[in-house]
Amino acid sequence: MSKTANVAVVGATGAVGETMLAILAERRFPIGKLHVLASERSAGGTVEFRGDDLIVQDLATFDPTGVDIALFSAGGSVSKEYAPKFAAAGAVVIDNSSAFRYDDDVPLVVSEVNPEQVKHRPRGIIANPNCSTMQMLVALAPLHRKAGITRINVATYQSVSGAGRSALEELGRQTGALLNFQDPQPKRFPVQIAFNLIPHIDDFLDNGYTKEEMKLVWETRKILGDDSIQVNPTAVRVPVFYGHSEAVNVETKQKLSVAEVKALLETAPGVEVVDEPRAGGYPTPVTHASGTDPVYVGRIREDFSHPNAINLWIVSDNIRKGAALNAVQIAELVVSET
Ligand SMILES: NC(=O)c1ccc[n+]([C@@H]2O[C@H](COP(=O)([O-])OP(=O)(O)OC[C@H]3O[C@@H](n4cnc5c(N)ncnc54)[C@H](OP(=O)(O)O)[C@@H]3O)[C@@H](O)[C@H]2O)c1
């Protein structure tokens, strides 16, 4: 990288924002000035960056003039209001919310899958996909290029960190309460999450699916550039702190053998194959994904009920590759433009 960029992290006190700061530091992103922004609630407090305490500024009163790259992770309504203001002031906005993902003039980018789309940003806004779509497509894009995916059946097992800091706190609090024979008192989730599974993430839609499930449909088609791909998702919240898992069944036009799938995935950027048929020879959120960058793939096997289908188990850290890491990778692509 040849130059430095002035960076603003919007939502810097949140689960994603704090990981963005850590990843910017780890990857030695070439930062000129760094602004850390949140709501009035957190303004005046500090967040840590490369060993220094940075003062959090109030987004509502911040002047975006001079910001080159703005990483937004403060929710959809904040992005809708402020991202266009940052873009109008000359910043490239990389947005983690779903506010702009389905707009035709906003690219939706997974850095390993469609990095070329970063350049097509007429509004100065680039959208970061939803965490479940992100990890699924890092693994499936190489299969799609080779054999043409026609249909995906996916069940997700999504950690609580995907719902932000308050959800992490709720799992911890409920676990402690239940182990002490106390009432778990659900607040952030509609029912108890500790020692439970909840087949409901985001709002229910008229077709019976949830919005989280439909994001997998809409975003897969947009990122792979193929509206004919059929996706049938079920999204489930599980009592895991960090790391989403997905049981995926993929149907392809051409048949793929297990050996071919392994060979494709072993050379795919961002993917690590962990697939041995023995106890522990597969990825899990705790043993592999939590706090690490790769998308892990295991349990690769042919679907014996179908002539052209493969089963995969895909696991990744939803806060890193699922959000913060991909946003920083997009920022790296932007800053490396001449
Ligand atoms: N977690 C994931 O896996 C994930 C994955 C992909 C995308 N995302 C998206 O990333 C965004 C943030 O997620 P998160 O998990 O980091 O949530 P979070 O832990 O709840 O953090 C929310 C952040 O947004 C800030 N914020 C809230 N309202 C604001 C306002 N009016 N003005 C300025 N800042 C405001 C908060 O600041 P205060 O400290 O001032 O409240 C905090 O820094 C959401 O859009 C989410 O959908 C999350």
XYZ file of C-alpha atoms and ligand atoms in Angstrom:
386
model
C 0.000 0.000 0.000
C 1.386 3.332 -1.035
C -0.539 5.935 0.935
C -2.309 6.533 4.211
C -5.995 7.137 4.756
C -7.894 9.104 7.388
C -10.302 6.595 8.919
C -13.506 6.968 10.943
C -14.918 3.981 12.835
C -18.613 4.598 13.508
C -19.928 2.330 16.298
C -16.417 2.025 17.744
C -17.678 0.949 21.189
C -19.690 -1.991 19.816
C -18.845 -5.667 19.318
C -18.003 -5.150 15.634
C -16.418 -1.699 16.025
C -13.973 -2.782 18.708
C -12.907 -5.754 16.527
C -12.473 -3.401 13.558
C -10.014 -1.369 15.632
C -8.138 -4.520 16.644
C -7.945 -5.730 13.025
C -6.847 -2.326 11.686
C -3.985 -2.501 14.202
C -3.129 -6.177 13.532
C -3.014 -5.694 9.772
C -1.077 -2.427 10.099
C -3.644 -0.576 8.046
C -1.992 2.646 6.805
C -3.918 5.112 8.951
C -3.377 8.848 8.859
C -5.917 10.232 11.370
C -8.256 7.860 13.213
C -11.642 9.046 14.531
C -13.673 6.790 16.851
C -17.369 7.618 16.925
C -20.449 6.415 18.780
C -23.620 7.916 20.218
C -23.834 10.693 22.774
C -24.058 7.918 25.422
C -20.412 6.878 24.948
C -18.954 10.205 23.781
C -16.083 11.345 25.995
C -15.199 7.771 26.985
C -12.234 5.946 25.480
C -11.469 2.918 23.304
C -8.060 1.309 22.931
C -6.040 1.397 19.708
C -2.428 0.186 19.477
C -2.016 0.684 23.209
C -3.403 4.243 23.237
C -6.733 5.408 24.647
C -8.694 7.276 21.979
C -11.515 9.628 22.966
C -14.890 8.604 21.565
C -16.623 11.414 19.677
C -20.361 11.969 19.228
C -21.375 11.035 15.686
C -24.235 13.573 15.718
C -21.855 16.545 16.043
C -18.851 15.175 14.119
C -17.689 16.943 10.932
C -16.734 14.250 8.364
C -14.607 16.621 6.230
C -11.206 15.041 5.574
C -12.276 11.442 6.306
C -11.141 9.105 3.488
C -12.680 5.828 4.695
C -15.599 5.453 7.121
C -16.307 2.021 8.599
C -19.921 2.012 9.814
C -21.230 -0.552 12.338
C -23.837 1.295 14.368
C -27.039 -0.206 12.941
C -29.202 0.420 9.900
C -30.928 3.630 10.962
C -27.603 5.293 11.855
C -26.152 4.246 8.482
C -29.195 5.539 6.597
C -28.885 8.942 8.221
C -25.103 9.432 8.352
C -23.476 7.315 5.604
C -24.706 9.633 2.796
C -23.357 12.638 4.740
C -19.897 11.032 5.021
C -19.997 10.050 1.326
C -21.015 13.605 0.351
C -18.007 14.906 2.302
C -15.748 12.672 0.176
C -15.366 9.524 2.297
C -15.755 5.988 0.970
C -18.260 4.390 3.351
C -18.018 0.666 4.121
C -21.285 -0.216 5.805
C -21.936 -3.252 8.006
C -25.692 -2.798 8.301
C -28.348 -3.980 5.874
C -29.359 -0.381 5.023
C -27.912 -0.354 1.479
C -27.135 -4.020 0.712
C -29.956 -4.501 -1.773
C -29.575 -1.205 -3.636
C -28.447 -1.742 -7.244
C -25.972 1.144 -7.072
C -24.247 -0.146 -3.921
C -21.797 -3.029 -4.364
C -22.057 -5.928 -1.897
C -18.577 -7.333 -1.521
C -16.903 -10.407 -0.052
C -13.202 -9.707 -0.485
C -12.343 -13.244 -1.663
C -15.368 -13.550 -3.967
C -16.111 -10.313 -5.863
C -13.375 -7.784 -4.960
C -13.638 -6.192 -8.423
C -17.040 -4.772 -7.406
C -15.396 -2.374 -4.939
C -14.640 0.033 -7.795
C -18.307 0.319 -8.858
C -19.570 2.622 -6.081
C -21.420 5.559 -7.613
C -22.786 6.631 -4.203
C -19.435 6.232 -2.439
C -20.936 3.420 -0.351
C -19.872 -0.245 -0.299
C -21.941 -2.754 1.686
C -20.538 -5.567 3.807
C -22.715 -8.702 3.622
C -24.503 -10.366 6.502
C -22.242 -12.650 8.553
C -24.011 -15.910 7.581
C -23.861 -15.125 3.862
C -20.239 -14.023 4.159
C -18.805 -17.275 5.481
C -21.050 -19.418 3.299
C -19.934 -17.716 0.084
C -16.210 -17.703 0.895
C -16.568 -21.507 0.848
C -19.154 -21.905 -1.924
C -17.872 -19.441 -4.552
C -15.092 -21.806 -5.744
C -17.655 -24.605 -6.113
C -19.991 -22.292 -8.020
C -17.234 -21.249 -10.440
C -16.323 -24.874 -11.115
C -19.695 -26.612 -11.249
C -22.526 -24.012 -11.174
C -24.594 -24.028 -7.991
C -28.314 -24.447 -8.642
C -29.653 -24.800 -5.082
C -28.475 -24.350 -1.497
C -30.179 -25.781 1.572
C -28.714 -24.221 4.690
C -29.382 -24.357 8.427
C -27.398 -21.842 10.462
C -26.267 -22.129 14.089
C -25.575 -18.483 14.927
C -23.742 -17.268 18.024
C -25.134 -14.539 20.250
C -22.352 -12.070 19.367
C -24.158 -11.624 16.043
C -26.766 -9.677 18.015
C -24.240 -7.288 19.587
C -22.773 -6.633 22.996
C -26.087 -6.754 24.873
C -26.697 -10.287 23.552
C -23.273 -11.484 24.724
C -24.107 -10.098 28.163
C -27.510 -11.818 28.177
C -26.055 -15.277 27.484
C -23.499 -14.802 30.263
C -26.061 -13.474 32.716
C -28.665 -16.176 31.991
C -26.072 -18.964 32.216
C -24.961 -17.691 35.635
C -28.559 -17.258 36.790
C -29.648 -20.753 35.762
C -26.612 -22.420 37.352
C -27.650 -20.636 40.552
C -31.277 -21.823 40.275
C -32.493 -18.300 39.416
C -34.956 -17.063 36.806
C -33.128 -16.330 33.449
C -35.311 -13.252 32.644
C -35.104 -12.876 28.815
C -34.606 -9.273 27.653
C -32.542 -9.158 24.453
C -33.944 -12.433 23.045
C -37.660 -13.318 23.023
C -37.105 -16.500 25.054
C -34.287 -17.935 27.171
C -31.089 -18.385 25.111
C -28.878 -20.092 27.723
C -29.071 -23.912 27.294
C -31.611 -23.371 24.499
C -31.971 -22.867 20.694
C -34.123 -20.142 19.115
C -35.314 -20.667 15.491
C -35.930 -16.944 15.024
C -33.454 -14.206 14.009
C -34.685 -10.779 12.836
C -38.282 -10.073 11.819
C -40.782 -12.578 10.415
C -41.819 -11.821 6.822
C -45.057 -12.569 4.960
C -43.591 -15.703 3.321
C -42.969 -17.342 6.717
C -39.187 -16.963 6.541
C -37.343 -14.472 8.767
C -35.459 -11.496 7.358
C -32.168 -13.089 8.488
C -33.072 -16.131 6.368
C -34.014 -14.032 3.337
C -30.690 -12.164 3.588
C -29.029 -15.481 2.668
C -31.241 -15.671 -0.437
C -30.924 -12.045 -1.616
C -27.230 -11.633 -0.815
C -26.120 -14.967 -2.333
C -27.743 -14.018 -5.646
C -26.316 -10.497 -5.663
C -22.747 -11.493 -4.726
C -22.542 -14.467 -7.093
C -24.361 -12.448 -9.787
C -26.864 -15.224 -10.491
C -30.559 -14.725 -9.725
C -31.371 -18.303 -10.692
C -29.694 -19.793 -7.588
C -32.312 -21.233 -5.215
C -31.611 -20.889 -1.492
C -33.666 -22.490 1.297
C -32.435 -21.208 4.693
C -33.315 -21.812 8.341
C -31.537 -19.489 10.783
C -31.168 -20.521 14.429
C -29.636 -18.645 17.371
C -27.543 -20.930 19.596
C -25.964 -20.423 23.048
C -22.427 -19.942 21.702
C -20.564 -16.669 22.320
C -18.499 -16.314 19.121
C -18.592 -18.177 15.790
C -21.404 -19.098 13.438
C -21.793 -22.632 12.039
C -23.746 -23.754 8.997
C -24.904 -27.165 7.774
C -25.016 -26.671 3.997
C -26.276 -28.915 1.202
C -25.290 -27.663 -2.271
C -26.714 -28.912 -5.569
C -24.603 -28.252 -8.677
C -25.088 -28.476 -12.454
C -22.006 -30.675 -12.845
C -21.302 -33.398 -10.333
C -18.459 -32.695 -7.900
C -16.664 -35.498 -6.055
C -15.492 -35.090 -2.473
C -11.887 -35.091 -3.732
C -12.664 -32.283 -6.196
C -14.403 -30.205 -3.509
C -11.460 -30.669 -1.134
C -8.983 -29.728 -3.851
C -10.978 -26.587 -4.690
C -11.303 -25.549 -1.044
C -7.688 -26.296 -0.133
C -6.523 -23.623 -2.586
C -9.427 -21.188 -2.013
C -8.453 -17.857 -0.406
C -9.720 -17.475 3.148
C -10.680 -21.148 3.515
C -9.144 -23.824 5.735
C -10.251 -27.431 5.326
C -10.514 -29.373 8.603
C -11.975 -32.680 7.574
C -10.864 -35.929 9.133
C -13.400 -38.631 10.026
C -12.322 -38.917 13.658
C -13.325 -37.364 16.967
C -12.399 -33.692 16.801
C -11.426 -33.833 13.114
C -13.916 -31.069 12.253
C -14.169 -27.358 12.967
C -16.267 -25.960 15.811
C -16.843 -22.352 16.895
C -14.844 -22.794 20.108
C -11.954 -24.982 18.898
C -11.365 -23.219 15.579
C -13.368 -20.116 14.702
C -13.459 -17.897 17.774
C -10.859 -15.133 17.435
C -9.419 -16.380 14.124
C -9.726 -15.293 10.486
C -10.379 -18.343 8.237
C -13.635 -19.855 7.108
C -13.291 -23.491 8.206
C -14.918 -26.296 6.222
C -15.381 -29.881 7.357
C -17.732 -32.904 7.142
C -17.417 -32.797 3.338
C -19.432 -35.664 1.917
C -21.558 -36.576 -1.058
C -25.295 -36.429 -0.489
C -26.283 -40.061 -1.046
C -29.901 -39.041 -1.650
C -29.084 -36.874 -4.685
C -26.986 -37.370 -7.865
C -25.281 -33.904 -7.803
C -25.102 -32.638 -4.243
C -22.479 -32.161 -1.532
C -22.790 -31.616 2.228
C -20.499 -29.188 4.055
C -20.096 -27.882 7.614
C -18.895 -24.254 7.509
C -17.683 -22.415 10.627
C -16.228 -18.923 11.047
C -15.912 -16.073 13.544
C -18.959 -13.937 12.743
C -17.437 -10.786 14.199
C -14.140 -11.162 12.316
C -14.674 -12.568 8.785
C -18.439 -12.141 9.222
C -18.124 -8.393 9.792
C -14.974 -6.514 10.869
C -12.300 -8.385 8.906
C -14.163 -8.226 5.599
C -14.798 -4.500 6.119
C -11.082 -3.900 6.690
C -10.203 -6.069 3.667
C -12.529 -3.880 1.577
C -10.813 -0.794 3.012
C -7.462 -2.284 1.955
C -8.784 -2.681 -1.583
C -9.958 0.947 -1.576
C -6.707 2.350 -0.227
C -4.645 0.346 -2.738
C -6.471 1.996 -5.669
C -4.145 4.390 -7.497
N -22.312 -8.615 15.273
C -22.252 -9.165 14.064
O -21.914 -10.348 13.864
C -22.539 -8.333 12.906
C -22.250 -8.851 11.700
C -22.504 -8.076 10.590
C -23.071 -6.848 10.732
N -23.350 -6.366 11.954
C -23.940 -5.033 12.039
O -23.028 -4.138 12.645
C -23.772 -3.178 13.393
C -23.286 -3.128 14.835
O -23.312 -4.414 15.400
P -22.646 -4.723 16.828
O -22.782 -6.173 16.972
O -21.300 -4.109 16.949
O -23.655 -3.937 17.829
P -23.407 -3.376 19.293
O -22.379 -4.174 20.035
O -24.758 -3.230 19.884
O -22.763 -1.907 19.042
C -23.505 -0.861 18.465
C -22.593 0.331 18.218
O -23.341 1.337 17.538
C -23.263 2.550 18.285
N -24.494 3.317 18.130
C -25.747 2.935 18.426
N -26.622 3.941 18.162
C -25.883 4.981 17.715
C -26.196 6.306 17.304
N -27.440 6.770 17.296
N -25.183 7.102 16.896
C -23.914 6.664 16.900
N -23.555 5.420 17.294
C -24.531 4.590 17.686
C -23.044 2.099 19.706
O -22.518 3.174 20.438
P -22.899 3.478 21.985
O -21.762 2.876 22.798
O -22.861 4.965 22.043
O -24.219 2.889 22.278
C -22.061 0.974 19.489
O -20.775 1.494 19.274
C -25.234 -3.555 13.198
O -25.726 -2.830 12.082
C -25.186 -5.007 12.865
O -26.305 -5.398 12.143
C -23.097 -7.076 13.039
